[in-house]
GROMACS .gro file of C-alpha atoms in nm:
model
  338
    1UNK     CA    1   0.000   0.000   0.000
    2UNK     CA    2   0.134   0.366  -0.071
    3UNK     CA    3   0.108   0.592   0.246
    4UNK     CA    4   0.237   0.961   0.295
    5UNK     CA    5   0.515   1.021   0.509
    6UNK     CA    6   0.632   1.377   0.667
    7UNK     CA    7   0.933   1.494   0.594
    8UNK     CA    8   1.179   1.532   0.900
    9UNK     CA    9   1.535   1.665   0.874
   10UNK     CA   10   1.729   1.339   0.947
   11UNK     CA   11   1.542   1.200   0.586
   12UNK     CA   12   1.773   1.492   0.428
   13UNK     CA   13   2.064   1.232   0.239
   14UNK     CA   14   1.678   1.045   0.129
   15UNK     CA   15   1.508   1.330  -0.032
   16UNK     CA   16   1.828   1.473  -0.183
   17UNK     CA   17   1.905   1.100  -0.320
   18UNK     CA   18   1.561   1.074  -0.449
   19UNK     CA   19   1.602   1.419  -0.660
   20UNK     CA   20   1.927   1.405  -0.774
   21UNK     CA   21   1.779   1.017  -0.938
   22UNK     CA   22   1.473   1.134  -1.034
   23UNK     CA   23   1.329   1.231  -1.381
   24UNK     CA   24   1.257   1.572  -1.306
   25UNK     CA   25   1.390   1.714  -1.040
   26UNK     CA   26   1.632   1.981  -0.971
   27UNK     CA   27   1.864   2.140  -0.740
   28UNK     CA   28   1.653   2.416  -0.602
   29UNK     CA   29   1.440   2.112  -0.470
   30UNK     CA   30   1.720   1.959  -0.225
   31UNK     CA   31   1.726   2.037   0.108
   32UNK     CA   32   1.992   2.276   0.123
   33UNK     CA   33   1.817   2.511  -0.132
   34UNK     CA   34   1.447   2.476   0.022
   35UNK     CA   35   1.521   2.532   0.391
   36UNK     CA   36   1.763   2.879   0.335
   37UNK     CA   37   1.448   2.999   0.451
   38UNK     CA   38   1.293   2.797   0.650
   39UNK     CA   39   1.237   3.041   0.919
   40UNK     CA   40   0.984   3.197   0.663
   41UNK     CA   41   0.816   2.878   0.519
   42UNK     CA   42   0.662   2.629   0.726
   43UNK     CA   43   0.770   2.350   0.622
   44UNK     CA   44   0.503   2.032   0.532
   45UNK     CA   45   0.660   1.838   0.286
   46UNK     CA   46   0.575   1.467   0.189
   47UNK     CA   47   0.687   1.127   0.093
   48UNK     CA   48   0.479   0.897  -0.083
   49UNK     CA   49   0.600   0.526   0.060
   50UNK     CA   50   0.541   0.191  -0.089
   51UNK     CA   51   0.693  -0.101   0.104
   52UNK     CA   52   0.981   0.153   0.250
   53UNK     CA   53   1.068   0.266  -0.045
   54UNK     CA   54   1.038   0.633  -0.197
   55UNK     CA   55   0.772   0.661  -0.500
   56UNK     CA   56   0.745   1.048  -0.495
   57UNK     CA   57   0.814   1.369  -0.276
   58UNK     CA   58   0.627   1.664  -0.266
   59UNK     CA   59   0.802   1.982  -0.124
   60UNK     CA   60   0.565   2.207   0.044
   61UNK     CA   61   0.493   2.410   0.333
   62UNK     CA   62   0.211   2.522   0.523
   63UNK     CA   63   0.021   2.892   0.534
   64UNK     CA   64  -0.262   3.003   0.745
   65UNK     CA   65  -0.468   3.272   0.541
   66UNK     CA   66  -0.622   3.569   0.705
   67UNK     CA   67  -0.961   3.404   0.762
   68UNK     CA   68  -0.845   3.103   0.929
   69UNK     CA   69  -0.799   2.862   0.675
   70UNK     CA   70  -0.499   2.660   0.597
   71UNK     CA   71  -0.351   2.636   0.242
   72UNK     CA   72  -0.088   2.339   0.200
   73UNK     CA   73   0.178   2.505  -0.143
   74UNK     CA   74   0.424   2.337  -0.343
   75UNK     CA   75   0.634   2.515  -0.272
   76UNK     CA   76   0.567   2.892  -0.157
   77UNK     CA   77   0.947   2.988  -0.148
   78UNK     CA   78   1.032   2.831  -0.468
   79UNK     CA   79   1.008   2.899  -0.869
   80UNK     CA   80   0.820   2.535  -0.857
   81UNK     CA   81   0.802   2.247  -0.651
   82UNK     CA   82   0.572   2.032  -0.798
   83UNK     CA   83   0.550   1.611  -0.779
   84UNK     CA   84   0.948   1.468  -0.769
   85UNK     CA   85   0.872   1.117  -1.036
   86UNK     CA   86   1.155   0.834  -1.036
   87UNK     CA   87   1.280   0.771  -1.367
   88UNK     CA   88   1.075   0.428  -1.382
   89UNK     CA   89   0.790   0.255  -1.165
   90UNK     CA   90   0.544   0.556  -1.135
   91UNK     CA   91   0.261   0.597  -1.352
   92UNK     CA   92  -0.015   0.737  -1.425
   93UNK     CA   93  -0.265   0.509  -1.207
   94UNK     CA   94   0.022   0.557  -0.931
   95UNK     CA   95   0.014   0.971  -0.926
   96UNK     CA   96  -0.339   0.947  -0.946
   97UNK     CA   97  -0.346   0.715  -0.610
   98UNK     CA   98  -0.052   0.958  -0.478
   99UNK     CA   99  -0.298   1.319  -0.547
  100UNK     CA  100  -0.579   1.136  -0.426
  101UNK     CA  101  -0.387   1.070  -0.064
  102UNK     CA  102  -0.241   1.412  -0.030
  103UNK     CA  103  -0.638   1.555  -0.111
  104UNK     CA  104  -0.678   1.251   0.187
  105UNK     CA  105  -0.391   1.363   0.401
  106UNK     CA  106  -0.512   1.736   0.404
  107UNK     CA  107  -0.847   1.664   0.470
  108UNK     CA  108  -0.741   1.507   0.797
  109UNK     CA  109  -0.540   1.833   0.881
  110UNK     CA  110  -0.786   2.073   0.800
  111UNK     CA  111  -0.607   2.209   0.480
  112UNK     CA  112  -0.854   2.336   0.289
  113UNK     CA  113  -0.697   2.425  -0.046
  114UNK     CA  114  -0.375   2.264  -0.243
  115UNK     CA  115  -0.161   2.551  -0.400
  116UNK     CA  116   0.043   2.345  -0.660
  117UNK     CA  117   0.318   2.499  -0.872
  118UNK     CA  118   0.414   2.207  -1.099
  119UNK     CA  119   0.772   2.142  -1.252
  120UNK     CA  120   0.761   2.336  -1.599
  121UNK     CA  121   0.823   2.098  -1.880
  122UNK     CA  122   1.195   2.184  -1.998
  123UNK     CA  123   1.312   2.107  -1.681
  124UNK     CA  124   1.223   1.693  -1.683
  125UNK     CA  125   1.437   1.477  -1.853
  126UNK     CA  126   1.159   1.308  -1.925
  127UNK     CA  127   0.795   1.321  -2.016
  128UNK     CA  128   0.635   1.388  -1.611
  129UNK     CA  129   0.290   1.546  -1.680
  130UNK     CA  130   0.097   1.303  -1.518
  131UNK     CA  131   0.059   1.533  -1.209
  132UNK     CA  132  -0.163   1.795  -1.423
  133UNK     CA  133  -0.366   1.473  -1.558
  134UNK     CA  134  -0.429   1.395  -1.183
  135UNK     CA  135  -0.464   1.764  -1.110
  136UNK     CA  136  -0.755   1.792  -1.400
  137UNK     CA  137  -0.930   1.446  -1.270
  138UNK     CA  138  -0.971   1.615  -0.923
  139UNK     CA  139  -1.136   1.969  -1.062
  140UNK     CA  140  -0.792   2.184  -1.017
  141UNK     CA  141  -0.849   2.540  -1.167
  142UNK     CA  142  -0.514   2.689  -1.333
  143UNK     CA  143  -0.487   2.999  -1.113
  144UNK     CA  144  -0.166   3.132  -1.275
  145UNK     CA  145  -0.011   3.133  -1.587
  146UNK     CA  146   0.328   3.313  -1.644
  147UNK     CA  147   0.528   3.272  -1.982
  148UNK     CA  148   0.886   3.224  -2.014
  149UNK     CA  149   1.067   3.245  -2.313
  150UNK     CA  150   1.354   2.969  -2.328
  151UNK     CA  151   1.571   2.905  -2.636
  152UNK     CA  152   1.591   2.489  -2.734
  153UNK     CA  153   1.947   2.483  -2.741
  154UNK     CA  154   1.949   2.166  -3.024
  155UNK     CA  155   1.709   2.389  -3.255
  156UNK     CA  156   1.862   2.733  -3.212
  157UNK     CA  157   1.766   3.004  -3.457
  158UNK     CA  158   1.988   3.241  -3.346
  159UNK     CA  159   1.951   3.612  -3.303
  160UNK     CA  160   1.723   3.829  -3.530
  161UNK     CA  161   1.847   4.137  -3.733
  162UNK     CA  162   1.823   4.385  -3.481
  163UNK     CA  163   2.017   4.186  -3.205
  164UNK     CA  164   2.290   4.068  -3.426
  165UNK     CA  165   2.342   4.437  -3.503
  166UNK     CA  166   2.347   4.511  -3.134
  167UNK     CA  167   2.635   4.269  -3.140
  168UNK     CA  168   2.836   4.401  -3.350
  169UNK     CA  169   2.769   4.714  -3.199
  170UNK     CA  170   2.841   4.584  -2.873
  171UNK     CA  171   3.207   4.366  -2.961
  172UNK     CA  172   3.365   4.719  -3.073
  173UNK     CA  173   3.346   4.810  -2.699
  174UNK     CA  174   3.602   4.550  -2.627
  175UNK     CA  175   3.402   4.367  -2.402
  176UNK     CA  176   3.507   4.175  -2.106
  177UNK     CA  177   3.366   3.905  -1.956
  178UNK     CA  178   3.386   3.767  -1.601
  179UNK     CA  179   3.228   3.527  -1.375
  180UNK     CA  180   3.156   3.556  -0.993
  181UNK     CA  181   3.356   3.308  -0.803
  182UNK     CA  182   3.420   3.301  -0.397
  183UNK     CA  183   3.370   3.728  -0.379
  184UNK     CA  184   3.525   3.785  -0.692
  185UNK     CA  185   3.532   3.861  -1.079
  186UNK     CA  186   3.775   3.606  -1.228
  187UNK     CA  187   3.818   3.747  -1.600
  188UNK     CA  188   3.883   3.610  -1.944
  189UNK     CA  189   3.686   3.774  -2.301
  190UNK     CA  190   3.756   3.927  -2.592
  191UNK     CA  191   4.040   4.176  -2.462
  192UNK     CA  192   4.204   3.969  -2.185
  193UNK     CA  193   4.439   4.222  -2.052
  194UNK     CA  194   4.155   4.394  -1.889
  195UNK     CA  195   4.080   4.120  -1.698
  196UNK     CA  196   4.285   4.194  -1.373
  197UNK     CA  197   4.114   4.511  -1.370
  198UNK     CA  198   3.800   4.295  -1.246
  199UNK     CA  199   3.926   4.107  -0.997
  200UNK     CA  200   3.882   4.339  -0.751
  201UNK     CA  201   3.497   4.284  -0.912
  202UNK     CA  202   3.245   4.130  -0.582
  203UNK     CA  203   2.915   3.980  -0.544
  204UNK     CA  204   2.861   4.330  -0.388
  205UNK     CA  205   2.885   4.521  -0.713
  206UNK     CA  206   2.628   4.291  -0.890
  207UNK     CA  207   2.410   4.279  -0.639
  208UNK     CA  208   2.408   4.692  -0.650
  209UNK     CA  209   2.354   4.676  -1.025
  210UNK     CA  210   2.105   4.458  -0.962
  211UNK     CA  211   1.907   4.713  -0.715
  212UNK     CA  212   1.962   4.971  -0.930
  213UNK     CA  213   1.823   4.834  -1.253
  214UNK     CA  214   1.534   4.675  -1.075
  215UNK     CA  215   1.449   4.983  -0.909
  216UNK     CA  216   1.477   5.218  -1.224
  217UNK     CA  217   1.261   5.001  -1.434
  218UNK     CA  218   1.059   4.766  -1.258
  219UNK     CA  219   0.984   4.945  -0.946
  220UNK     CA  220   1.100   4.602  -0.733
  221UNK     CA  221   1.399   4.465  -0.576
  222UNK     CA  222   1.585   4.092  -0.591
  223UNK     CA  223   1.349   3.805  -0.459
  224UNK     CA  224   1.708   3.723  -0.232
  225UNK     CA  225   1.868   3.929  -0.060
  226UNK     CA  226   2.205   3.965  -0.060
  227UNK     CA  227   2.333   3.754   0.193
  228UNK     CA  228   2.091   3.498   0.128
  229UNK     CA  229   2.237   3.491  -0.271
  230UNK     CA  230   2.565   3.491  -0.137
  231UNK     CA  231   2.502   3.155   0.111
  232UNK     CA  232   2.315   3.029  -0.209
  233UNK     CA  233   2.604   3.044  -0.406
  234UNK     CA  234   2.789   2.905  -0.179
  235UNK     CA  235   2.621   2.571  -0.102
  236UNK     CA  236   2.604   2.522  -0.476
  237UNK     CA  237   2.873   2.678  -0.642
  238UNK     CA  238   2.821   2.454  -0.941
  239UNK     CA  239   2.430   2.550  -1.008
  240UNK     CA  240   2.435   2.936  -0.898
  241UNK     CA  241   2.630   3.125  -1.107
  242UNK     CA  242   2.635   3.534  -1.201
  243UNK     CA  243   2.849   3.645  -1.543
  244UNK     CA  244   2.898   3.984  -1.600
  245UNK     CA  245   3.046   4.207  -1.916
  246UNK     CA  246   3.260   4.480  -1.832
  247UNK     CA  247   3.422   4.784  -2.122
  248UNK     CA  248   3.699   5.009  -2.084
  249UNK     CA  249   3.409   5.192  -1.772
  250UNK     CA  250   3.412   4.868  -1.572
  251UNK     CA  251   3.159   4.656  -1.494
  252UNK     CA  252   2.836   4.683  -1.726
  253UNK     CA  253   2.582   4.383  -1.740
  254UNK     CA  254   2.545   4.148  -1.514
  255UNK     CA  255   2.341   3.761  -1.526
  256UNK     CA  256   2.266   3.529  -1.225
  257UNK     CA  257   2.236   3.191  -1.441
  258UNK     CA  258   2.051   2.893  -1.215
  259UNK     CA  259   2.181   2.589  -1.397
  260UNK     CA  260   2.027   2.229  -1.386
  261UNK     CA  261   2.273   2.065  -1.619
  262UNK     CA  262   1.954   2.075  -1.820
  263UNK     CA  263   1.839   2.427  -1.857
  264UNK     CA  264   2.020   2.760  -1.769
  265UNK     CA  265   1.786   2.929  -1.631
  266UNK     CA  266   1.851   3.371  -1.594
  267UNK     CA  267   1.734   3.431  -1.245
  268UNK     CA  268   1.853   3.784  -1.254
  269UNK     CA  269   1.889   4.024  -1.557
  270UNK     CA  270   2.088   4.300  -1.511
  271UNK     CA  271   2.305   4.655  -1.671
  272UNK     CA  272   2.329   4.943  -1.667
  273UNK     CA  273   2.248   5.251  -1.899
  274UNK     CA  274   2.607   5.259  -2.049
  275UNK     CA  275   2.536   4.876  -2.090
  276UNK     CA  276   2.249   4.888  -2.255
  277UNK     CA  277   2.309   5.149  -2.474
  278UNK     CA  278   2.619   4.990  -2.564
  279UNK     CA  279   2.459   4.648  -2.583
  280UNK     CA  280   2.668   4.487  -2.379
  281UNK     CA  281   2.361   4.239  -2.255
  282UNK     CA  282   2.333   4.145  -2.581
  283UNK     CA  283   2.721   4.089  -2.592
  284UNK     CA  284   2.656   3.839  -2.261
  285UNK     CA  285   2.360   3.674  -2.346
  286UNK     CA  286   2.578   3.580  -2.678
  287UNK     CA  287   2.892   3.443  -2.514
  288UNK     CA  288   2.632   3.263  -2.223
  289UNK     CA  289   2.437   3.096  -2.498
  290UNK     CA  290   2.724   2.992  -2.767
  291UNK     CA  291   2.995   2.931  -2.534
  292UNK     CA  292   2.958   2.891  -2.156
  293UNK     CA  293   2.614   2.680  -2.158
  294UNK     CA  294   2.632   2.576  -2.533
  295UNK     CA  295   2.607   2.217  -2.454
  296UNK     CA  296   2.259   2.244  -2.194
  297UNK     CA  297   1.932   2.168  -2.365
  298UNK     CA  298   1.724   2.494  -2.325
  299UNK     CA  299   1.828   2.873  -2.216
  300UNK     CA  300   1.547   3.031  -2.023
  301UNK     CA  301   1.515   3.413  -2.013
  302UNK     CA  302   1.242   3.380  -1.756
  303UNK     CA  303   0.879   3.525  -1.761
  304UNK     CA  304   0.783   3.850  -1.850
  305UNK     CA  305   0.457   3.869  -1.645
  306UNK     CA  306   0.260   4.041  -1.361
  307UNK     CA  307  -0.098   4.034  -1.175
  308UNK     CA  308  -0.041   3.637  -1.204
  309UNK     CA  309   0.018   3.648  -1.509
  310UNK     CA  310  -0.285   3.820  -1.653
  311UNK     CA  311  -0.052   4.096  -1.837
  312UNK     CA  312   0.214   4.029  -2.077
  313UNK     CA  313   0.517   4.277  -2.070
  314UNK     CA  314   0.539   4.314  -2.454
  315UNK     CA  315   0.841   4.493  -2.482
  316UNK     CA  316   1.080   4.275  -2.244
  317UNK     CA  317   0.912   3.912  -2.410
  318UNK     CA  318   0.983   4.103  -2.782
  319UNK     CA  319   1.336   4.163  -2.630
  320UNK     CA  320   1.379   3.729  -2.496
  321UNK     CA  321   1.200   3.647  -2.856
  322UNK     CA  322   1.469   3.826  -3.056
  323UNK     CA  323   1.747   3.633  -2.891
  324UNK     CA  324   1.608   3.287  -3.039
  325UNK     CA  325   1.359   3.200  -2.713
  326UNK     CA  326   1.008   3.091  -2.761
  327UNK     CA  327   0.707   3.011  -2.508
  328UNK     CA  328   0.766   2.783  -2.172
  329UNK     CA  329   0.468   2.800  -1.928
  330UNK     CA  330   0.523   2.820  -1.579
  331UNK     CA  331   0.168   2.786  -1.409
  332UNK     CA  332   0.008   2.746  -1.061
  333UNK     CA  333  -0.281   2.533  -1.005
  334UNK     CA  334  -0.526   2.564  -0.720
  335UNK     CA  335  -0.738   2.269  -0.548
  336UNK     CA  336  -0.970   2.356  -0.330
  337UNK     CA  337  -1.025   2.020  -0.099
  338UNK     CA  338  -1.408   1.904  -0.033
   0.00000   0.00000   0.00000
């Protein structure tokens, strides 16, 4: 019989096992990535069990809205957190029987509604929609639906006129690119003997980019805070990594890249006004794309939403469109439980 278990902290080496196997999960779903803030997120997460073994997790936490009620998400700190599927075993009968005990499971905790932000579809290895089949069978009602734009790597059509132009525009400037590592810039690009002049480059000086551009154009400011970026980085020096281009001015454009081994994934787009009107972004996103994650499967710019999705930001998906991405849906599902 398949039972739900609660996750404790001594399962840990389990659940970060069980993704690093699975079909379609990634870093940001082990341990050390979900509980950087687990002073903000109570955590709830589950196992689904079958004779000891691990069939699926679910990584979640637990909210109590204004009127009383509790809400059970997957996963409220996260970009997803949807169903974790083995590569083989699982089906669709099986996630059916597994969505039909967490509906079960909540019930007995007085949880009255399932917030469920499912893996998007670039991230899985392999084909792992069988959650939104199970999701549709119980009466789930898509409650967001933000678009990404991601470029398929193995079908790349390369940049349109206008960007290709803002290359060439941009590789006059001499451009220098660098890559975050322990505190610092370490350098290399097209004129290399600029590149000790960035060394003395920190996660500091991004991260005030950062501020700045969000600030000037988006009214907002980075979903991490600094230190929390920097212990990020840290505990997964391999996944979390931020490029930057530099000219003659110093440092000009800036890109925190998320990487699965899969998909490189642009958590945070940054420059400045020199660097844009230089194109030096373009200039980045170039030598990120053809060179540094060249052999991943998909490049994902990352949505271009707000209000849930409900408005489109033309002008910034036109901009992720002219590099060579097209349309990724990253959606939320809600279930209210009867």
């Amino acid at each position: 019989m398949v039972a739900l278990r609660r996750y404790t902290p001594d399962m840990a080496g389990v659940w970060d096992g069980f993704v690093d196997a699975s079909r379609n999960g990634t870093f940001i779903l082990r341990r050390g990535f979900m509980d950087y803030h687990a002073d903000r997120f109570a955590d709830r997460s589950l196992l689904a069990m079958k004779g000891g073994a691990v069939m699926a997790l679910l990584p979640a936490n637990l909210v109590r809205e204004a009127d009383g009620r509790l809400r059970l998400c997957s996963h409220g700190g996260l970009t997803y957190g949807g169903l974790v599927l083995p590569p083989r075993h699982v089906d669709a009968t099986d996630v059916l029987d597994i969505f039909r005990l967490i509906t079960g499971y909540c019930r007995e905790e007085g949880i009255s509604v399932l917030d469920y932000k499912p893996i998007p579809d670039i991230y899985a290895a392999m084909p792992s929609e069988e959650d939104r089949y199970a999701l549709f069978r119980l009466g789930a009602r898509m409650e967001v639906c933000n678009l990404s734009c991601a470029i398929d790597l193995r079908h790349n059509p390369g940049f349109n006129t206008r960007q290709r132009r803002n290359l060439r525009r941009a590789l006059g400037y001499g451009p220098v690119y660098g890559e975050v590592r322990g505190g610092e810039v370490r350098g290399g690009g097209v004129n290399d003997e600029m590149s000790g002049g960035r060394q003395d480059s920190t996660l500091n000086e991004f991260y005030g980019m950062l501020c700045a551009c969000l600030a000037e154009r988006h009214d907002a400011r980075p979903v991490h805070a600094l230190e929390e970026l920097e212990l990020l980085k840290r505990r997964f020096p391999q996944h979390i990594r931020i490029h930057t281009c530099a000219d003659s001015d110093g440092i000009q454009a800036g890109i925190c890249v998320f990487d699965t081994g899969r998909v490189a994934h642009c958590q945070y787009i940054a420059s400045t006004a020199q660097g844009r009107d230089r194109g030096l972004l373009t200039a980045l996103f170039h030598h990120l794309i053809t060179e540094v994650y060249a052999s991943r499967v998909y490049f994902d710019f990352g949505t271009s939403n707000e209000d849930s999705g409900r408005i489109l930001n033309p002008g910034l998906y036109a901009q992720k469109s002219a590099l060579g991405g097209s349309g990724v849906l990253y959606p939320r599902f809600i279930l209210d439980i009867k």
